[in-house]
Coordinates of C-alpha atoms and ligand atoms in Angstrom, one line a residue:
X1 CA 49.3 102.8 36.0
X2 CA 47.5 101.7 39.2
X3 CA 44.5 100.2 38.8
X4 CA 41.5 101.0 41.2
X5 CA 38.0 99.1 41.4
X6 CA 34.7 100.9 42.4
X7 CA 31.1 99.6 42.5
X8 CA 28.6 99.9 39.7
X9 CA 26.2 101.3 41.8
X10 CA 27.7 104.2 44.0
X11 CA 30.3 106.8 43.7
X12 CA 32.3 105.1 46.9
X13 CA 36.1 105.4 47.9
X14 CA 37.6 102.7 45.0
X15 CA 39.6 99.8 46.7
X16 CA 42.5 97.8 45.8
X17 CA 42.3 95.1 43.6
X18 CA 43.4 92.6 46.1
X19 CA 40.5 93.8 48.3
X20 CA 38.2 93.9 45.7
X21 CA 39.0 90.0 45.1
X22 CA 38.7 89.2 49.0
X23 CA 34.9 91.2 49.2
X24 CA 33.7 89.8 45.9
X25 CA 31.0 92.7 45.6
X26 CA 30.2 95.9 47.3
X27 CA 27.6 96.3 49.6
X28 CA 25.5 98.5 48.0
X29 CA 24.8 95.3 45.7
X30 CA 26.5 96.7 42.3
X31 CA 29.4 95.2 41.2
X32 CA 33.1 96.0 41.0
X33 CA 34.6 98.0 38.2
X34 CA 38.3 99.1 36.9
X35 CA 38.3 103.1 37.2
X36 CA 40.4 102.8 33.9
X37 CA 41.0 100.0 31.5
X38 CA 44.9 99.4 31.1
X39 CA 46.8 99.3 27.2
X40 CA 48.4 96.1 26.7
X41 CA 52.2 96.9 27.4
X42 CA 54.2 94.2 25.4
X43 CA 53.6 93.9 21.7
X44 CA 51.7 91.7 20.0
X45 CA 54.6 90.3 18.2
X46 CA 56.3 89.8 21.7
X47 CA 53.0 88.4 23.4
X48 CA 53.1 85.8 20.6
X49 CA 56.9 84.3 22.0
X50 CA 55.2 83.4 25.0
X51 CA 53.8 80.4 26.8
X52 CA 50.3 80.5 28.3
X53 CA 51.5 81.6 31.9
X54 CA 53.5 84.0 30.1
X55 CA 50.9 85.9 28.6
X56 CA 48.9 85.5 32.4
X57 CA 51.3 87.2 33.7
X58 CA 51.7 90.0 31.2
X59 CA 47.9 90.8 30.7
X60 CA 47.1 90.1 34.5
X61 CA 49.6 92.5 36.0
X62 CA 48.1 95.1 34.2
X63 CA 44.4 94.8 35.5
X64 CA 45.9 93.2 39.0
X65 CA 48.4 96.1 40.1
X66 CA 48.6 95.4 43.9
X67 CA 49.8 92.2 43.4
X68 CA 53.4 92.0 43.5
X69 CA 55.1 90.3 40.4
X70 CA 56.5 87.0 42.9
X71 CA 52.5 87.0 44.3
X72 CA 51.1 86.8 40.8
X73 CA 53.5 84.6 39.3
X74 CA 52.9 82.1 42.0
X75 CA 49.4 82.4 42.0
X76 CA 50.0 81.6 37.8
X77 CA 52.3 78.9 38.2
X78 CA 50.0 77.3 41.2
X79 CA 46.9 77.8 38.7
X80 CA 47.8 76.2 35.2
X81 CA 49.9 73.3 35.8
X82 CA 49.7 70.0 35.0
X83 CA 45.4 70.1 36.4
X84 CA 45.5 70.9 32.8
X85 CA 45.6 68.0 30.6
X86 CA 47.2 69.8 27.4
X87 CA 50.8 71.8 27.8
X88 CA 49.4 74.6 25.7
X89 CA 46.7 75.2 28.7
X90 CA 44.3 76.4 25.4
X91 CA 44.4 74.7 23.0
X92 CA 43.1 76.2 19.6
X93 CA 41.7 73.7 17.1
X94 CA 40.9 74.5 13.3
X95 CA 37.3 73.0 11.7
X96 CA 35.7 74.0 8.4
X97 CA 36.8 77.9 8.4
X98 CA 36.7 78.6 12.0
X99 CA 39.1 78.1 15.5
X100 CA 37.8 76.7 18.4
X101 CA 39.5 77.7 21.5
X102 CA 39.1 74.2 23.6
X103 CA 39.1 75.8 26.9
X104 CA 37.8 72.6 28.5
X105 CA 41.0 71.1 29.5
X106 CA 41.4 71.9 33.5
X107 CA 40.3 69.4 36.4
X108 CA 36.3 69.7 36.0
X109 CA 36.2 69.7 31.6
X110 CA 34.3 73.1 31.5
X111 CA 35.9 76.9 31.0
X112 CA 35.1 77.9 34.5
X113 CA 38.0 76.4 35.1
X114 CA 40.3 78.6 33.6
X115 CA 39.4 81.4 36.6
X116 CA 38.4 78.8 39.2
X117 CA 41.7 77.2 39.4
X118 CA 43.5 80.5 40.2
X119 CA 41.0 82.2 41.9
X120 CA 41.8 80.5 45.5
X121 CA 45.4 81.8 45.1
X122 CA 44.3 85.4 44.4
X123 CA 42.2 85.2 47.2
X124 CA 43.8 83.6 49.9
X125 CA 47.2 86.0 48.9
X126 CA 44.4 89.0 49.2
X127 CA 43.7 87.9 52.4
X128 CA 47.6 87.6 53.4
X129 CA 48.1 90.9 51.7
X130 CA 45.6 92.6 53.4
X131 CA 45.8 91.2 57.0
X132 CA 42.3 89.6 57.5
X133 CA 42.4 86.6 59.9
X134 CA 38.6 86.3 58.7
X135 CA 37.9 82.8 57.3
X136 CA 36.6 82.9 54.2
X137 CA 33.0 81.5 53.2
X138 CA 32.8 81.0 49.4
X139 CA 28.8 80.7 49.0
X140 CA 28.3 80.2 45.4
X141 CA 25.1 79.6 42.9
X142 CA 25.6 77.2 39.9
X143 CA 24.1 76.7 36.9
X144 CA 26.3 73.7 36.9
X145 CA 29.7 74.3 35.6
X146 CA 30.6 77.1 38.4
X147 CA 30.0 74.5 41.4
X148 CA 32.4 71.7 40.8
X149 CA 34.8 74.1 39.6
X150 CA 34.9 75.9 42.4
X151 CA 34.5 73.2 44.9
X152 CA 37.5 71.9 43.1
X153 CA 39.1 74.5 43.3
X154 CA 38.8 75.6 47.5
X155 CA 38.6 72.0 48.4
X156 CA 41.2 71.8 51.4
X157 CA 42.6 75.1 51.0
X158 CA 43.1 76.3 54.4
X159 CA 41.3 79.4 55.7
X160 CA 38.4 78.8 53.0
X161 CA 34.9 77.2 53.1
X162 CA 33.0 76.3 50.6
X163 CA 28.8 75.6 49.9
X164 CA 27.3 75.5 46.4
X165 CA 23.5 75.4 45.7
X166 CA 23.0 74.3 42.3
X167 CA 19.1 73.9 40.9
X168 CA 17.8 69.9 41.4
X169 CA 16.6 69.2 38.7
X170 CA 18.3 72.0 36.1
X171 CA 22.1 70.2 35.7
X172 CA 23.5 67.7 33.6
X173 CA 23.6 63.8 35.0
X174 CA 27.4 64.1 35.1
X175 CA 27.4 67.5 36.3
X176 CA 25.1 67.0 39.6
X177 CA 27.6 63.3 39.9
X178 CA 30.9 65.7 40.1
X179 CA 29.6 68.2 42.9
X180 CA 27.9 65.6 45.0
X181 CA 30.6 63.5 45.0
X182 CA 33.5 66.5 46.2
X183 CA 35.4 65.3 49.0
X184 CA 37.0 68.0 51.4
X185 CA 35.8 69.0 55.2
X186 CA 35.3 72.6 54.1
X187 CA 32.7 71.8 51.0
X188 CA 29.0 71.5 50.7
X189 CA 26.6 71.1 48.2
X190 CA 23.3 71.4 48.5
X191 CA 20.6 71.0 45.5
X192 CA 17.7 73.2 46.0
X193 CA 13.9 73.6 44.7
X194 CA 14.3 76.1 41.9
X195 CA 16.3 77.3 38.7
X196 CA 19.3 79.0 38.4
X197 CA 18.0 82.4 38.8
X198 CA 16.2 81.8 42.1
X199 CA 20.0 80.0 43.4
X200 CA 21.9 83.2 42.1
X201 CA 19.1 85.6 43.8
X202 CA 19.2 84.1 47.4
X203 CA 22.5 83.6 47.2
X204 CA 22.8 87.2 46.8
X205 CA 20.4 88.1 49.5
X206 CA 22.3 85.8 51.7
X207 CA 25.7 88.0 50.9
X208 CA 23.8 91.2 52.3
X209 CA 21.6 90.0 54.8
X210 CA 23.3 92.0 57.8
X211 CA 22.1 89.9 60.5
X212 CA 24.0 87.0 59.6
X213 CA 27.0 89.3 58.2
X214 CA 27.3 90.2 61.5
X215 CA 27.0 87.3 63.5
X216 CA 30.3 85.7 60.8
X217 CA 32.0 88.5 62.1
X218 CA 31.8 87.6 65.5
X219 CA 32.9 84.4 64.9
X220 CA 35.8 85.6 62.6
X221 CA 34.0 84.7 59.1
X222 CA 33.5 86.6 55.9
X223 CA 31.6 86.1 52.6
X224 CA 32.9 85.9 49.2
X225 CA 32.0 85.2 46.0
X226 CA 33.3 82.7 43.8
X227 CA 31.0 83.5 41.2
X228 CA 32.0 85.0 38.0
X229 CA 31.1 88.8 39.7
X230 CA 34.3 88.6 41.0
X231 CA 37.0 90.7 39.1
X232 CA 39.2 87.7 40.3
X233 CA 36.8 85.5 37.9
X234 CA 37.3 88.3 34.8
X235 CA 40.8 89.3 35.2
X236 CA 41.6 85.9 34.1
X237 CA 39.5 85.6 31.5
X238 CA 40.6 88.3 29.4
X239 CA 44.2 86.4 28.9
X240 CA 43.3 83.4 27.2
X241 CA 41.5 86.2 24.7
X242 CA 45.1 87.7 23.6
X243 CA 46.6 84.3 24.1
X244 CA 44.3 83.1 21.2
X245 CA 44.9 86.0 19.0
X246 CA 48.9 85.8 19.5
X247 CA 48.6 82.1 18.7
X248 CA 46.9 82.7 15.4
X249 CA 49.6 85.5 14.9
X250 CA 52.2 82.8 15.6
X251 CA 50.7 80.8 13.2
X252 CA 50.9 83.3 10.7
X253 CA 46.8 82.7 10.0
X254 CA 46.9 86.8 10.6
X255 CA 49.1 89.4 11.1
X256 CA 49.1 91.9 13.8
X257 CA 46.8 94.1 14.0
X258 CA 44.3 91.8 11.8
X259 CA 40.8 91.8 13.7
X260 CA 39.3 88.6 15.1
X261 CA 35.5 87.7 15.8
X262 CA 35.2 86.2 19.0
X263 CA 32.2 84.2 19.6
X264 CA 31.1 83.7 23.1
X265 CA 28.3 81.0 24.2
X266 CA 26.9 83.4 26.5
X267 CA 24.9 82.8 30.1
X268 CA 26.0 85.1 32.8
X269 CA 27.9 87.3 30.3
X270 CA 31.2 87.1 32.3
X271 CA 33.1 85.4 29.5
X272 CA 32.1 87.9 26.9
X273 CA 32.6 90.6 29.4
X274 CA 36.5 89.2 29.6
X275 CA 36.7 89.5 25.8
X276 CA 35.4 93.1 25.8
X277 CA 38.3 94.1 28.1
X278 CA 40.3 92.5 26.2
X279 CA 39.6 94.9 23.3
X280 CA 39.6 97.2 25.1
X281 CA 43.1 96.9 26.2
X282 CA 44.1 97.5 22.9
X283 CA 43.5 93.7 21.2
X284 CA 42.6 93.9 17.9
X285 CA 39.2 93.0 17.6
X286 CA 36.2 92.7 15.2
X287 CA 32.8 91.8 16.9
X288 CA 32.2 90.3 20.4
X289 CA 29.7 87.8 18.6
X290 CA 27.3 87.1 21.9
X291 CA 25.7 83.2 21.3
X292 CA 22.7 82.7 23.7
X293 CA 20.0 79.5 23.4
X294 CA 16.2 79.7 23.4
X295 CA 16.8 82.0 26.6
X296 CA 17.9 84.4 24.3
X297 CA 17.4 87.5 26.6
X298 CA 20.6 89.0 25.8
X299 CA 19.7 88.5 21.8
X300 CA 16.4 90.3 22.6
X301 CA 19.0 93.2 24.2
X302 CA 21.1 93.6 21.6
X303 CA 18.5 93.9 19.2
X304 CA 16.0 96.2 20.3
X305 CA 17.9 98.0 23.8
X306 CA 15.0 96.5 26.1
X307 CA 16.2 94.0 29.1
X308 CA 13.3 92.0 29.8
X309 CA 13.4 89.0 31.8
X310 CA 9.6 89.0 32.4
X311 CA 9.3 85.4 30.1
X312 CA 9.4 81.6 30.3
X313 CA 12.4 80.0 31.8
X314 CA 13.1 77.2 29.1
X315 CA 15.5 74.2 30.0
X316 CA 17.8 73.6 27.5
X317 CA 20.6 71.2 26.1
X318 CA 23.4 73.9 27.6
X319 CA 22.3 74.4 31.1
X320 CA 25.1 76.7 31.4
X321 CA 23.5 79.5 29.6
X322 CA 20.0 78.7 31.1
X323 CA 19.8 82.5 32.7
X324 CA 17.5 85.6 32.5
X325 CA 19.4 87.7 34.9
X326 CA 23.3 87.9 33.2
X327 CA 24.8 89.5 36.3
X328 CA 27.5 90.7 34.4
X329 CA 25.9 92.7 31.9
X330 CA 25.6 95.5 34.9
X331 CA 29.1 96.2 34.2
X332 CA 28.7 97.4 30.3
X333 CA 25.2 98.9 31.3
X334 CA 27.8 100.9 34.1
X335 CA 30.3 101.9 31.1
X336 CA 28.3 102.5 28.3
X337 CA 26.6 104.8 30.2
X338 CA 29.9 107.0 30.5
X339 CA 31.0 104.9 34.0
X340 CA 28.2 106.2 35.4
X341 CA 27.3 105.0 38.7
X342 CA 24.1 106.5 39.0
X343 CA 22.2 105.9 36.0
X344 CA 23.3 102.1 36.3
X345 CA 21.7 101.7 39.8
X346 CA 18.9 103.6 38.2
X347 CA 18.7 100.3 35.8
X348 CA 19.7 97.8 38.1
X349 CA 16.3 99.4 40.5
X350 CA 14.3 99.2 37.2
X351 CA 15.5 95.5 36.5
X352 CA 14.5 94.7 40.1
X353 CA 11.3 96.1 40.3
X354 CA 9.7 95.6 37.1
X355 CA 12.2 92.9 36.1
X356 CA 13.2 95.1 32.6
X357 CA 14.6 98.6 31.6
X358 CA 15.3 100.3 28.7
X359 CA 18.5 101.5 27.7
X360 CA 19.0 105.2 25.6
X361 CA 19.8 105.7 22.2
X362 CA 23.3 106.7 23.3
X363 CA 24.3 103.7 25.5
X364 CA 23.5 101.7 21.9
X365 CA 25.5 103.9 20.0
X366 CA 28.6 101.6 23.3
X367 CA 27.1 98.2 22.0
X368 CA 28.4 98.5 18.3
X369 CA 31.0 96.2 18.9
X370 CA 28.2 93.7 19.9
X371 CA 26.2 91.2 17.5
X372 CA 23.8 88.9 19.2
X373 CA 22.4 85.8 17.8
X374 CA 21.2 82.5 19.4
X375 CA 20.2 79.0 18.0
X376 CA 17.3 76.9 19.1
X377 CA 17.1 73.3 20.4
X378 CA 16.9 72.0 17.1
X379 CA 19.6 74.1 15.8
X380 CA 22.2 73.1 18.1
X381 CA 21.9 69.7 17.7
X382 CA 21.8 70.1 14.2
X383 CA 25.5 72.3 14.3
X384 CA 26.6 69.0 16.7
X385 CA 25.6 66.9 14.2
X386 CA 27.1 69.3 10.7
X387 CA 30.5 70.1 12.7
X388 CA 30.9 66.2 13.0
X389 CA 30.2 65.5 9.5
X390 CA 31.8 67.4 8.2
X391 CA 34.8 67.7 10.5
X392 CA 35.3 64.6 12.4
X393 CA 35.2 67.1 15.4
X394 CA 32.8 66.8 18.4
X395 CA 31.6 69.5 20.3
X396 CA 29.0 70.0 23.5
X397 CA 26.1 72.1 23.4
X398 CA 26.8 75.2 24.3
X399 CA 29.7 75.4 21.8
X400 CA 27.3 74.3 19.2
X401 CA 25.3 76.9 19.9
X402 CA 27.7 79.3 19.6
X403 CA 28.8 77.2 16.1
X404 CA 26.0 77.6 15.5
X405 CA 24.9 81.5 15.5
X406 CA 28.7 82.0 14.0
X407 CA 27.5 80.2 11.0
X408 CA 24.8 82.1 10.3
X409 CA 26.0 85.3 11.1
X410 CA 28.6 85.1 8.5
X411 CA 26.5 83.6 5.9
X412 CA 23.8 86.9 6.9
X413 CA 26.6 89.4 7.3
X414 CA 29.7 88.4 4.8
X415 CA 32.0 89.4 7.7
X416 CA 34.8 87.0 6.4
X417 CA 37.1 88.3 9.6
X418 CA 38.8 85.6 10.7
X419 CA 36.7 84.1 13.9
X420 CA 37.5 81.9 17.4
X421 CA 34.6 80.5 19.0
X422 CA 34.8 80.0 22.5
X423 CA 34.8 76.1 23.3
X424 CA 33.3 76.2 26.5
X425 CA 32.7 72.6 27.6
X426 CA 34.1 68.6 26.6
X427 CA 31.2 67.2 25.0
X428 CA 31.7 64.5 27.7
X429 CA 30.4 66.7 30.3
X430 CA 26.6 66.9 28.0
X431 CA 27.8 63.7 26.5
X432 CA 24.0 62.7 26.5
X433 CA 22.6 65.5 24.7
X434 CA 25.6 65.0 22.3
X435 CA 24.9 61.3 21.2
X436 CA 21.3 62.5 20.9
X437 CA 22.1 64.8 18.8
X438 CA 24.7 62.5 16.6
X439 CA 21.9 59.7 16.8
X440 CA 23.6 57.2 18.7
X441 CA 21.4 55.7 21.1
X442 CA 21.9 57.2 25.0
X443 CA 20.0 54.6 27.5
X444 CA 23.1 53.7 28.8
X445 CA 24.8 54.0 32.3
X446 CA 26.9 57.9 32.1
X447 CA 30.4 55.6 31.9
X448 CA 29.4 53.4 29.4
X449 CA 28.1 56.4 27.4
X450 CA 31.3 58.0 28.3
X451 CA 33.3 55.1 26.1
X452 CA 30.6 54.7 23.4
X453 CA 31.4 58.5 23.0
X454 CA 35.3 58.5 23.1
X455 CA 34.7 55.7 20.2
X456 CA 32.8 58.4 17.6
X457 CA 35.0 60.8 18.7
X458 CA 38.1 59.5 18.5
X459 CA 39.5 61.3 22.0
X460 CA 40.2 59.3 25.2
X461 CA 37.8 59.7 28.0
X462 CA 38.9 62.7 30.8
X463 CA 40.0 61.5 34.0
X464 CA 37.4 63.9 35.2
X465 CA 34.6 61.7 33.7
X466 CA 36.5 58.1 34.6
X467 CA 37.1 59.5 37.6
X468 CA 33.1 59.5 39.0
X469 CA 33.2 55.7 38.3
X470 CA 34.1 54.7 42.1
X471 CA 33.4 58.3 43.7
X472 CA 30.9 57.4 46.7
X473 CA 27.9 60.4 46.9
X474 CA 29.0 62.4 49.8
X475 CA 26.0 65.2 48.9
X476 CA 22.7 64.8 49.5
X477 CA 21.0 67.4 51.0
X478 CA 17.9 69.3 48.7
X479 CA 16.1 72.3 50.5
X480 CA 13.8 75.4 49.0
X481 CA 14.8 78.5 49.1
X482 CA 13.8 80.3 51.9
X483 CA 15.7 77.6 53.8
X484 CA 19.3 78.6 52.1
X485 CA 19.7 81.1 55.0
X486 CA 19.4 78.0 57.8
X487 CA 21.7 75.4 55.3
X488 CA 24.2 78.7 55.7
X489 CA 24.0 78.5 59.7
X490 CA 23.9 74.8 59.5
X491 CA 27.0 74.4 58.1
X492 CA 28.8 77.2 59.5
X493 CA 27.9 76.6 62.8
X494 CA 26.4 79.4 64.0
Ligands
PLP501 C1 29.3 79.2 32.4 C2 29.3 78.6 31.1 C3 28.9 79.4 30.0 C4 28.4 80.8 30.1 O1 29.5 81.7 30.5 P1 29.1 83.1 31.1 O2 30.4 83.7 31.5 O3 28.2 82.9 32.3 O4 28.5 83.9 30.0 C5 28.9 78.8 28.7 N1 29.2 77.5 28.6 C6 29.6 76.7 29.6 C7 30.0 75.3 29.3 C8 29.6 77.3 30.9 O5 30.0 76.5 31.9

């Protein structure tokens, strides 16, 4: 079965998947879509033989179907190798009654990883593919875990360049020291004025503003996006969903065709998006369990069929998830709405204009797979604290929240289905926030806290943390938004 992408917004020709990757979006400012979701082919029981890059290769060929099986196994191999710091890629961890899917363990210690490191490969064999001598400009917004993964990702890859804007003052001390410090000719980071949402809507401004579209085109250059609107970001994803259920199959902690709860720390809604896929290609699962913190716009969502991000931007202890507009949520608005382009641009107008819509009665009827819960400050350093009392395990804020809401949903619900909760960063990264929370004391330089926490938790310190120690700043421009477009021009040269 071939699988074609079209955009959210219009009823245009649909594209190849390996020109879907290269553009990042469509024009009309929608997203890109699968015209049909693909069964799983191999059997559970067959999926569960495999090794991580195994089961890549099985669920990505499915979703990726221009891609020839030597390009995508290559692009696979290139992707999760020995960046990761685990053989198992994934590994899934048991506390109290509940998995945790680490997926922390790639070059930059936060689950963007898991696309970012293989994204470059899909795109630069999209660009070989499809004969464009463009160079390609990766401009990216970051609510702090995106932007060193990416830069990580396209530093030095040739025919790439790379700029990140991430808020000033809205990351993590360790998260602002790994983009500033990225080495590479084709990288820039730039911190600007603002939160996440005002980054992610210039940045997309910036990716139709025609007068500098066309001026890249003259001198050979084209956008694309890195962020996790790209189907190259969510075609990834949706493997390490089966990869977790065939590993609790192999196990023997279910057998097939058993549901599993996935709970999903949720910010952009791109990882939750993955797992929705994922079900439906045919994985058995329960509820998509979506986690948010006191932004808890999506919560609001699910609970009464009202988007409104007309509210109070809070900062929180999982900056990650620090979002009123989830991008991706445009793509279940476009299919519980019967994949229909129209009423979703319809929506996406409303959200523009009046910053909220309403969904019907019917689209609700799509969300039943969906339970949404969030946790407050208090109640996520509260799960950090229970989970490592309890446990001996310790985990960063965002998977606390998730923790967290999963806790209480199944003490509220008596849904007993077995559950993963998505482990979405090393508590190193927020390693702050985590001492805080365990009441250790936290006025110390980020290294030293980096060893006082490797001590309560009884796991050696990542390289990606040690590795800051001698990193000279190499970042260190800070602009407002309206000068984004000149920082572009600046850096490109034109
Ligand atoms: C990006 C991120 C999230 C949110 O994921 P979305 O796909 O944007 O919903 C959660 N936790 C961490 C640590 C992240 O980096």
């Amino acid at each position: 079965m071939e699988i074609m992408y079209r955009s959210t917004r219009t009823n245009s020709e649909p594209i190849t998947s390996s020109q879907a990757i290269l553009r990042g979006f469509p024009q009309d400012g929608g997203l890109y879509v699968p015209t049909a979701v693909p069964p799983l082919e191999k059997s559970l029981e067959e999926l569960a033989k495999l090794d991580y890059r195994g089961v890549a290769y099985e669920v990505m060929r499915l979703l990726l179907t221009d891609y020839t099986e030597k390009e995508l196994k290559d692009c696979i191999n290139g992707a999760y190798d020995s960046k990761f710091d685990v053989q198992e890629i994934v590994p899934l961890k048991k506390a109290g009654d509940a998995w945790y899917l680490e997926l922390f363990h790639g070059p930059t210690i936060a689950f963007k990883d898991m696309a970012l490191s293989i994204l470059p490969y899909l795109m630069t064999t999209a660009a070989r593919k499809n004969g464009s001598g463009n160079e390609i400009v990766i401009l990216t917004a970051t609510s702090g875990d995106t932007g060193k993964a990416a830069l990580e990702g396209f530093s030095g890859v040739e025919g790439t360049r790379i700029m990140v804007f991430y808020p000033k003052h809205g990351v993590s001390s360790i998260q602002e020291r790994q983009m500033v410090t990225t080495t590479g000719a084709n990288t820039r980071v730039i911190g600007i004025n603002g939160n996440f949402d005002d980054a992610q809507t210039s940045v997309k401004e910036l990716f139709t503003n025609k007068a500098l579209v066309e001026e890249m085109a003259k001198n050979n250059m084209q956008f694309s996006s890195a962020n996790s609107i790209n189907i190259g970001r969510l075609t990834p994803q949706v493997v390490y969903y089966v990869y977790a259920y065939t590993r609790l199959l192999a196990e023997g902690a279910i057998k097939a065709g058993d549901p599993v709860n996935f709970v999903v720390p949720t910010g952009n809604f791109g990882n939750i998006l993955a797992a929705y896929y994922a079900k439906r290609m045919g994985l058995p699962v329960g509820k998509l369990i979506c986690a948010s913190n006191s932004n808890k716009v999506l919560f609001d969502f699910f609970s009464t069929g009202v988007y409104d991000k007309n509210r109070e931007f809070i900062l929180t202890s999982s900056p990650s998830m620090d979002i009123l507009i989830s991008s991706n949520l445009e793509r279940l608005i476009y299919h519980i709405s019967g994949d229909c382009a129209e009423s979703c641009a319809a929506f996406m107008k409303e959200l523009k204009e009046n910053g909220r819509y309403c969904i019907t009665e019917k689209m609700r009827e799509g969300l039943a797979d969906f339970v949404g819960g969030y946790a407050t400050e208090d109640e996520t350093a509260e799960e950090i604290r229970t989970v490592y009392e309890n446990f001996g395990y310790v985990i960063d804020p965002h998977t606390a929240v998730a923790s967290s809401v999963y806790r209480r949903y199944r003490a509220q619900s008596g849904d007993m289905v077995p559950s993963v909760i998505d482990s979405t960063a090393s508590p190193f990264k927020f390693e702050s926030s985590v001492m805080k929370a365990l009441g250790k004391k936290t006025d110390l330089p980020d290294l030293e806290l980096a060893d006082e926490l490797s001590t309560t938790a009884g796991v050696p310190v990542p390289k990606a943390v040690s590795d800051l120690k001698d990193a000279p700043i190499l970042h260190d421009i800070v602009c407002d938004r309206k000068d984004m477009e000149k920082e572009v021009r600046r850096f490109l040269g034109i």
